[in-house]
Short mmCIF file of C-alpha atoms in Angstrom, two decimals:
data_model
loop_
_atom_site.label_atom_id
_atom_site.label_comp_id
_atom_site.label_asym_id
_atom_site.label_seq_id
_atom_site.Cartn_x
_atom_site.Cartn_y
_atom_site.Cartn_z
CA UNK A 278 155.65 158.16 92.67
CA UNK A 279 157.27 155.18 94.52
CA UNK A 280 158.61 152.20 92.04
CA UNK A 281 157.20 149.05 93.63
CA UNK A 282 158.30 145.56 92.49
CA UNK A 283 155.55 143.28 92.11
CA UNK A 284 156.66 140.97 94.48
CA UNK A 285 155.41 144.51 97.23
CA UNK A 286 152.34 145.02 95.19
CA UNK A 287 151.38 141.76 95.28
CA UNK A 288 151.79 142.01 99.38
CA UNK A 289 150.24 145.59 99.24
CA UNK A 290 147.28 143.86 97.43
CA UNK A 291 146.80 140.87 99.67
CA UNK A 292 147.20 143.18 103.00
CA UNK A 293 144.34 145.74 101.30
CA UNK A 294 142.20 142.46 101.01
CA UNK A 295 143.10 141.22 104.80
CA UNK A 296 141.90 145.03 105.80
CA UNK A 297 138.67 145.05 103.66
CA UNK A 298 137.33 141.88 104.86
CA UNK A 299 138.37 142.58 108.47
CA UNK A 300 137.21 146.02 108.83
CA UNK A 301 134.48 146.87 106.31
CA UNK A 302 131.14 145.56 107.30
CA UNK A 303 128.82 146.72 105.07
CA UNK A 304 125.53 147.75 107.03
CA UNK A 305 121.85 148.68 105.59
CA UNK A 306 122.68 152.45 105.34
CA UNK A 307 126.10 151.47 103.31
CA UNK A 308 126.20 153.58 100.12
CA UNK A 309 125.89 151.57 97.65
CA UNK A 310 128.75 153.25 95.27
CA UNK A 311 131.42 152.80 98.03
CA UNK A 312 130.29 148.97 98.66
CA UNK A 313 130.12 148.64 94.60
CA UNK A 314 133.46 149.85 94.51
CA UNK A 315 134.87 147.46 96.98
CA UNK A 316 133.53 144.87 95.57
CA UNK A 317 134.23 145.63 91.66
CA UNK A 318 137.98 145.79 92.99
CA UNK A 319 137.74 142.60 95.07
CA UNK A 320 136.10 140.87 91.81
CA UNK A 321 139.22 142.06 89.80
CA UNK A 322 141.75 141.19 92.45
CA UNK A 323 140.02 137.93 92.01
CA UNK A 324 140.75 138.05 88.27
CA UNK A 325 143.94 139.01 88.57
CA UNK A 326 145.36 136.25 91.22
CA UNK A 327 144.01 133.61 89.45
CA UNK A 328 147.10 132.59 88.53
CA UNK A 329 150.19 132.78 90.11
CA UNK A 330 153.39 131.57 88.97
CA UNK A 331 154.75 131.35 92.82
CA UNK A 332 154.06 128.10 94.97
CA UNK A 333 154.47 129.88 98.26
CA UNK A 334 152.05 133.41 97.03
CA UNK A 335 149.65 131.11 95.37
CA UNK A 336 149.35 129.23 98.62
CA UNK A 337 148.88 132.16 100.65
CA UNK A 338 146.23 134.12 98.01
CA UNK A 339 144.25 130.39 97.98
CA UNK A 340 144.46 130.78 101.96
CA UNK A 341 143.35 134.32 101.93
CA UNK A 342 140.54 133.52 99.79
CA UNK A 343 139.22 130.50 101.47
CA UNK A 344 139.82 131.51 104.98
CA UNK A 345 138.47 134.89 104.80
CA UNK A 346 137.15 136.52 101.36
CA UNK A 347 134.85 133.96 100.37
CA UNK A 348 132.71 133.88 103.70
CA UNK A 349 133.01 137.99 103.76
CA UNK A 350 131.54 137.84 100.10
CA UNK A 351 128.87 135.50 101.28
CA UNK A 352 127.51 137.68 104.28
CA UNK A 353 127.65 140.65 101.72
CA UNK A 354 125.25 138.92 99.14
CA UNK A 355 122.89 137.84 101.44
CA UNK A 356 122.79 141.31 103.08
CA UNK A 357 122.98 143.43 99.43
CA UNK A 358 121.95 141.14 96.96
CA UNK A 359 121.12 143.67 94.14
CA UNK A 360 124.40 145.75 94.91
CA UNK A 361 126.44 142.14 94.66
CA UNK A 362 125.04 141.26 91.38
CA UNK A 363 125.08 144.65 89.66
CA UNK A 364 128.92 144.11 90.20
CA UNK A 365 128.79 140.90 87.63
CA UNK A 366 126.55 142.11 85.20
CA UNK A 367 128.37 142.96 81.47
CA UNK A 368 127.21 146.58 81.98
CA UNK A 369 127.46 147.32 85.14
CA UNK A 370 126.36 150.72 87.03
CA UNK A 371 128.85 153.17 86.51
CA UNK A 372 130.19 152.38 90.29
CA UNK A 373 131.22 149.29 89.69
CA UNK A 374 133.43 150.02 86.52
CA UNK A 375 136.50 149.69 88.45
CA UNK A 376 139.61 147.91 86.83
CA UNK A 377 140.87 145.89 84.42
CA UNK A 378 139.21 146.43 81.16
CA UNK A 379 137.16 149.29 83.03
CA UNK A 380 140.54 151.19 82.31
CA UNK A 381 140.90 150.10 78.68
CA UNK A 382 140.00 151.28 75.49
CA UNK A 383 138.84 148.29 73.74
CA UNK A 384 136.08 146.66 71.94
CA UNK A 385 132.47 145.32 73.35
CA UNK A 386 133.76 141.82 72.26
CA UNK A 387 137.17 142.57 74.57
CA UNK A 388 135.03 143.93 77.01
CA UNK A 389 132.66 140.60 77.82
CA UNK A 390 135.19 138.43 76.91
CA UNK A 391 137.57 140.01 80.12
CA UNK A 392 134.00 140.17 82.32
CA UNK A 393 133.07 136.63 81.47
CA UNK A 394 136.79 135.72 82.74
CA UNK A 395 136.48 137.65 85.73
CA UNK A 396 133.03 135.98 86.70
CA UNK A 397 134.34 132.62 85.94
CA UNK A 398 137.77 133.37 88.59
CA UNK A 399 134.99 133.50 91.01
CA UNK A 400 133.46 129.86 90.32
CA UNK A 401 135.79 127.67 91.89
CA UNK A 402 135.49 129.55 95.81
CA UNK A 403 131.76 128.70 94.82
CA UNK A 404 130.60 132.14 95.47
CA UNK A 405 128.62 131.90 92.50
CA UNK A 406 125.36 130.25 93.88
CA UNK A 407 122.36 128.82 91.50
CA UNK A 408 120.48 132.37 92.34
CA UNK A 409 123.28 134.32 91.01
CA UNK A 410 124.03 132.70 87.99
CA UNK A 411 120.12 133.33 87.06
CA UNK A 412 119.80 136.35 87.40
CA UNK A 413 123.39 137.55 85.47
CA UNK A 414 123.16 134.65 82.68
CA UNK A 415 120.39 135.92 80.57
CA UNK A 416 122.12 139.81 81.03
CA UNK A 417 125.35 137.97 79.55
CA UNK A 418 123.74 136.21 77.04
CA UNK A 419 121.82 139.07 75.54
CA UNK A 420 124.60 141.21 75.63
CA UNK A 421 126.20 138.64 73.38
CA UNK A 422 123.44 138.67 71.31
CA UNK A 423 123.29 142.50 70.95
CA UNK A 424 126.82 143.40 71.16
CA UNK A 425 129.05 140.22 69.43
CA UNK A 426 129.40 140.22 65.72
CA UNK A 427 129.53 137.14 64.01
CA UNK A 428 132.64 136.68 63.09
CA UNK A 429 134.54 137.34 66.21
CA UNK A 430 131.81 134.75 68.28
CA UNK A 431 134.62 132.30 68.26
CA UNK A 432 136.53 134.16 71.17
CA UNK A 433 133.96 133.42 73.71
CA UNK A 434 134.01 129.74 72.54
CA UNK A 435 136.18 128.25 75.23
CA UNK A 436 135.14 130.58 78.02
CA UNK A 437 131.33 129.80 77.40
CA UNK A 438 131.78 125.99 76.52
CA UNK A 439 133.79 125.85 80.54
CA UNK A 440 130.46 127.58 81.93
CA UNK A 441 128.09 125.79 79.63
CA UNK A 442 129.13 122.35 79.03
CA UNK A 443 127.81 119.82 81.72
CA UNK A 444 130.91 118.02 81.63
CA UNK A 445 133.19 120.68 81.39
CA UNK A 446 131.72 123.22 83.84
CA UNK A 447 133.04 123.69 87.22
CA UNK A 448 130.02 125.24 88.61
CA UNK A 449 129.06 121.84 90.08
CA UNK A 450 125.54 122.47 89.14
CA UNK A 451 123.42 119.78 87.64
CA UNK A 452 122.17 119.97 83.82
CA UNK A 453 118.89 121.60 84.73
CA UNK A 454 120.13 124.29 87.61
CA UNK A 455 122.41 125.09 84.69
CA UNK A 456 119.95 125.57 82.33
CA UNK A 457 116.97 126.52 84.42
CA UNK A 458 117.48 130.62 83.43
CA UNK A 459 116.50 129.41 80.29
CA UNK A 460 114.05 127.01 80.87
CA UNK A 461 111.81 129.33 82.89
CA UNK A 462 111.67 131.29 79.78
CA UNK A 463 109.38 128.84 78.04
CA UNK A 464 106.55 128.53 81.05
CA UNK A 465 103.48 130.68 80.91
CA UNK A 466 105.44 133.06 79.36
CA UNK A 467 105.35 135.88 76.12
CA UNK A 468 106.56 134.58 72.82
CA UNK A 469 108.80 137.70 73.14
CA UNK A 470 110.53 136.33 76.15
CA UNK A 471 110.62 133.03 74.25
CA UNK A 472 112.34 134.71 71.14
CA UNK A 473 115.01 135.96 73.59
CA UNK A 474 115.51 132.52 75.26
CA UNK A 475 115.94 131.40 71.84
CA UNK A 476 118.18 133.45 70.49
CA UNK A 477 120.60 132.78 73.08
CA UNK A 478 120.12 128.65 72.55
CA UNK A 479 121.27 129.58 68.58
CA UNK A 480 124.31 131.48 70.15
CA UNK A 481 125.65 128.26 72.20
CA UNK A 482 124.46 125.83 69.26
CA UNK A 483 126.59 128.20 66.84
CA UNK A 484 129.78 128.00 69.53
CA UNK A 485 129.19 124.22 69.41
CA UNK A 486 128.33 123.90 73.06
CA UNK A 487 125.51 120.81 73.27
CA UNK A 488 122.41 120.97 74.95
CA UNK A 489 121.31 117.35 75.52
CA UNK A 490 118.17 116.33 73.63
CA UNK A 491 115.78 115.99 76.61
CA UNK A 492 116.64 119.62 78.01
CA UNK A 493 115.88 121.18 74.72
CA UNK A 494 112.36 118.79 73.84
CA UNK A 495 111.37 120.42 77.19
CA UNK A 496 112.07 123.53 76.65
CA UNK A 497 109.67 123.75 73.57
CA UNK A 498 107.32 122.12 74.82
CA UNK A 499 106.94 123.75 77.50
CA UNK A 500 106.72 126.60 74.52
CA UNK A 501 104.57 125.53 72.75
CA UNK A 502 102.27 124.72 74.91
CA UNK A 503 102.66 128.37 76.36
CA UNK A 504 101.60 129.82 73.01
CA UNK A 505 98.55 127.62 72.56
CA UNK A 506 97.06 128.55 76.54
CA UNK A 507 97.91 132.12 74.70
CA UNK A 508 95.38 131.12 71.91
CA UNK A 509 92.70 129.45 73.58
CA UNK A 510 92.22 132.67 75.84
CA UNK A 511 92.30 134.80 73.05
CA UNK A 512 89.58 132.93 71.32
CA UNK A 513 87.51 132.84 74.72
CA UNK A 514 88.56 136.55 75.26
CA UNK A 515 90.01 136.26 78.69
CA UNK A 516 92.52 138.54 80.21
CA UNK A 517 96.08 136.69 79.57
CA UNK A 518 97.69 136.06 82.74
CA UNK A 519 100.60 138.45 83.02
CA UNK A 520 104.10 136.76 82.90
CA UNK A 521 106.42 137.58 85.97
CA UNK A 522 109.07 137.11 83.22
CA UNK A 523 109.47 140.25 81.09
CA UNK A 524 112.51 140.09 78.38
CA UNK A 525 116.23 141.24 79.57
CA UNK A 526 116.98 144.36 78.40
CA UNK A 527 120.89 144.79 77.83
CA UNK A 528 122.61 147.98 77.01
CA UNK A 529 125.55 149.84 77.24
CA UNK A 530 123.77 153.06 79.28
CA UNK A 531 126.82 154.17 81.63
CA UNK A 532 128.01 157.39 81.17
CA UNK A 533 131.80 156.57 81.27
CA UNK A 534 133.40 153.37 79.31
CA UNK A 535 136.12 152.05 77.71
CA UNK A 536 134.82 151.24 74.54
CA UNK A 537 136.24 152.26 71.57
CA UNK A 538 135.07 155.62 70.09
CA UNK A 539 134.35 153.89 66.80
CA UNK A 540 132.25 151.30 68.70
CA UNK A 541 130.64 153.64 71.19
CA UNK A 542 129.32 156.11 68.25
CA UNK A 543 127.32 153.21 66.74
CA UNK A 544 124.29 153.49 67.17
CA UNK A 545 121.93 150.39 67.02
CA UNK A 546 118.88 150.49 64.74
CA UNK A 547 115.60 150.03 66.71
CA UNK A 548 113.86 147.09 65.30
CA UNK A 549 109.61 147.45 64.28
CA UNK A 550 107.56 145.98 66.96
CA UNK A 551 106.11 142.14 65.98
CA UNK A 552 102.59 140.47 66.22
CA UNK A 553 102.35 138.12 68.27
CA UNK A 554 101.34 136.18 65.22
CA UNK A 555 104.80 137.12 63.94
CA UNK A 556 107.00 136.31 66.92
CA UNK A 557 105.11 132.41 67.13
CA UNK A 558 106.21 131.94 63.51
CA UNK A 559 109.93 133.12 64.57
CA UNK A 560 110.11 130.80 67.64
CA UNK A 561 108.64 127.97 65.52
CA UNK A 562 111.39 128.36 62.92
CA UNK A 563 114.15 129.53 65.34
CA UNK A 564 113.05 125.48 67.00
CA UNK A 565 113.55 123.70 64.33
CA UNK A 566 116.36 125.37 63.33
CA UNK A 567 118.00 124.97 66.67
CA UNK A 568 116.59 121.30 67.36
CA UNK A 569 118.17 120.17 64.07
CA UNK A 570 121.71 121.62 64.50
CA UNK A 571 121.70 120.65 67.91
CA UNK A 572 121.01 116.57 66.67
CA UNK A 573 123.48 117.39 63.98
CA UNK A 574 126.30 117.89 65.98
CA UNK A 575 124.91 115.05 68.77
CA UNK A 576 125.43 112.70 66.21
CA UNK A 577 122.07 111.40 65.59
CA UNK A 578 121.40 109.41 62.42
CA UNK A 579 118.83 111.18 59.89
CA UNK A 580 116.30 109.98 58.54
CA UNK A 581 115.28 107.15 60.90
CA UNK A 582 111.65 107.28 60.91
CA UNK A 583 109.42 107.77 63.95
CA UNK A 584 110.28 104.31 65.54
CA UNK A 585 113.87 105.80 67.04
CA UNK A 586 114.51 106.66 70.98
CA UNK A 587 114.83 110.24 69.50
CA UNK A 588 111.26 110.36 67.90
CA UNK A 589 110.15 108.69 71.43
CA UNK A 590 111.71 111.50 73.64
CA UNK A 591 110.24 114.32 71.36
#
């Protein structure tokens, strides 16, 4: 094997970029492990050159990317959507497990926390669009969810609260293209679907990212109001209209990963199915719960009475 200083891999790397993007043109027929691949690789390189602790490389990387990468990653998601977003999802097909903590043994906390960095090296080139970042979110957020003890939540803290936080993220998107993946969850839809939604609204409240008042008052509303059309039909026995939102299922199902044995032999315990009955009482309490920490950490005074701006806007 030839010893390479990383000054020449770094040059290697670039020049294997400047090829990709100049030759490879993925067409219809394109195999969609060999265009996974690519772009798994180009994702990481992405991760990898986000910083650089030389003026002169960083200036020619930033160049690279701008003047070429970012406008070849474009035409590729607009000509192989699903392929493009399999490649940012936090279990990927087992094609696109190419890299960085791909090639570690390491825990499912390790492992998001490394794929959330590596989608959030892509923000700034603003490759992640509003269509994107719906459809991976919710896979993100319920892999959180599933996969995150407790106790080691706080290590996706800052990396969520960048993404999250109106004023903090970089995504340039306004509060409610931010949000929308979760407030779609809350229209004509299941309380299942709800729960979910939920669940990942106690996550952020938990991590202390806010969720301004307004957003969340809509949200359950919009709830709420989805469980009682659910009623009323019931009662007049009509056929529920179907919801073109079904709950994100999130699993580790690959055949090859770097999880840790310890981690990878647990096996999780499959939960009882609910009543519908049931899963209304959990989204009313899960609410509450989640309205009151949210005003808790906003600031807002308790125990004001119903004659507040708060009380109006609810």
């Amino acid at each position: 094997s030839i010893n390479l200083s990383v000054e020449e891999r770094q040059l290697m790397g670039r020049f294997g970029v400047w090829l990709l993007v100049g030759l490879c043109t993925p067409k219809e027929n394109t195999s969609s492990e060999i265009l996974g691949r690519l772009l798994s690789m180009l994702f990481h390189w992405f991760h990898v050159t986000a910083y650089s602790f030389d003026d002169q490389a960083e200036c020619t990387l930033e160049q690279l990317k701008t003047d070429y990468v970012c406008g070849w990653l474009t035409e590729v998601c607009q000509t192989h959507f699903d392929i493009f977003v399999s490649c940012l999802l936090p279990h990927p097909p087992d094609y696109a497990r190419v890299g960085g903590h791909w090639d570690m043994l390491v825990s499912r906390t390790s492992h998001l926390k490394n794929g959330l960095n590596r989608l959030f090296s892509l923000v700034p080139y603003e490759v992640i669009t509003t269509e994107i970042w719906d459809y991976v979110m919710p896979h993100w957020l319920e892999a959180i969810v599933k996969d995150v003890p407790e106790k080691e939540l706080p290590e996706l803290k800052l990396l969520l609260s960048k993404m999250l936080d109106p004023e903090m993220s970089p995504l340039g998107f306004e509060v409610k293209k931010l949000f929308h993946f979760i407030s779609v969850r809350f229209k004509q839809t299941t309380p299942k679907v709800m729960e979910q939604a939920l669940n990942w609204l106690q996550i952020l409240t938990i991590l202390d990212i806010v969720i301004h008042r307004h957003l969340l008052f809509t949200f359950f509303e919009d709830g709420i109001n989805s469980m009682k059309e659910g009623e009323i039909k019931e009662k007049d026995k009509e056929v529920p209209r179907k919801s073109c939102i079904s709950p994100v299922v999130e699993d580790e199902s690959g055949h090859t990963s770097g999880i840790s044995d310890d981690e990878g032999q647990t096996s999780r315990k499959s939960k009882r199915q609910h009543s519908d009955g049931e899963l209304k009482l959990s989204c009313c309490v899960l609410m509450l719960d989640i309205v009151l920490k949210q005003m808790e950490k906003q600031g807002v005074e308790r125990h004001t009475g119903i004659h507040t701006v708060v009380a109006q806007d609810a």
